[in-house]
């Protein structure tokens, strides 16, 4: 029996999909104003394991992942600047170029980490009409009000606002303070924001659309309600993200989606991954969440520069349960790299096959572990113990590696190869992406040729830039 911890009901529950053997899965994707850091990637590895476990259990997974390329402000409570426009100013590029560049970089990172791509990628900027339609429905239902900076959702108009995060209980405990300004209630949030007026003295926005009588852009949460409903239907099975999404982003997605459709529950199972934390630079050396805005930002490329292979990082992540905080340290990563190397060596000594009956007990133990709220550390311990006693075959390890994605029978970490490219080649790849985004095909072909001369082939498959050594 497959069981997960469901944040919505705060308990372990057995999993039953809405429709037979197929599962609708929505995972909140990256905000593409910078590189993903290895904390972000922890969340995507956890979601990848979830998908692999569902598939191992015989389910077909319809997996949708969004790309947030507009609307996420620097403060989750709808204040500050738009992260995309800020990224554009930082790098002297257009917001559209920034989005293209970091989307491609993210897709390359997940490929390198053996994370299976979603069935559908969807960008917020490609789904503006769907978002406007949902905001209009909420206006028509009388659930919104206008302020000088946008259209807001009135959270007091629905009786169960905040149920995912138990916001009501938390406030009683902590007396949470939220900036109100023109909002009627602390938790009200923006559905649609106005662009600055021409006479405001503020820089004009690059990404804006005409709607509701003015120029503006979507709030952060509406994209996920609009795109998940478009691709997975008004009710679906599983929705995931990191735990930081529980009190604001996912809480607001639920409020919007259930109000638009009138159907509850919108999603049956909510799964959240704990954070990767790192010691801060203060004297106290406290653990803080790795964050894109912080000075503790480590990317996959940084790991490679420290001779840590991407799949060693994956192995490091799999040694911790997804609902436990995990502390980053170089020593722990080096130990994981050695551990994975040793495990692969031991696996080489196993017999290629064994009588099926001899391995039945091991298979049952393995299935019990992965189905017990994705207990991957226990599943890895099972591989180690049966490998040491030679009670399993290489064939079984290969089958189990469909869950781990660690290339346990491979000689080397082949998928690390695309990232060993030099900064010069990376620059050409970035320029080519920008040329493509601007539909400058001749420039794009010229850059491909130049990349080719340096010994690489580059192709775009489903919007993803795939780089290989010739
Ligand atoms: P973002 O690109 O900032 O929208 O974040 C992408 C994903 O990474 C979200 O699911 C976040 O919850 C998750 N995330 C952010 N920081 C961390 C961290 N330090 N550890 C694990 N996941 C994180
Ligand atoms: Zn989302």
GROMACS .gro file of C-alpha atoms in nm, residues 6 94 101 107 185 224 272 296 310 374 426 442 467:
model
   13
    6UNK     CA    1  -0.065   1.484   0.336
   94UNK     CA    2   1.544   4.215  -2.127
  101UNK     CA    3   1.836   3.198  -2.019
  107UNK     CA    4   1.623   2.243  -1.763
  185UNK     CA    5  -0.721   4.211   0.575
  224UNK     CA    6  -0.056   2.799  -1.085
  272UNK     CA    7   0.594   1.936   0.076
  296UNK     CA    8   2.492   3.134   0.073
  310UNK     CA    9   2.594   1.591  -0.974
  374UNK     CA   10   0.898   0.771   0.019
  426UNK     CA   11   2.862   2.864  -2.177
  442UNK     CA   12   2.093   3.349  -3.859
  467UNK     CA   13   2.440   1.996  -2.528
   0.00000   0.00000   0.00000
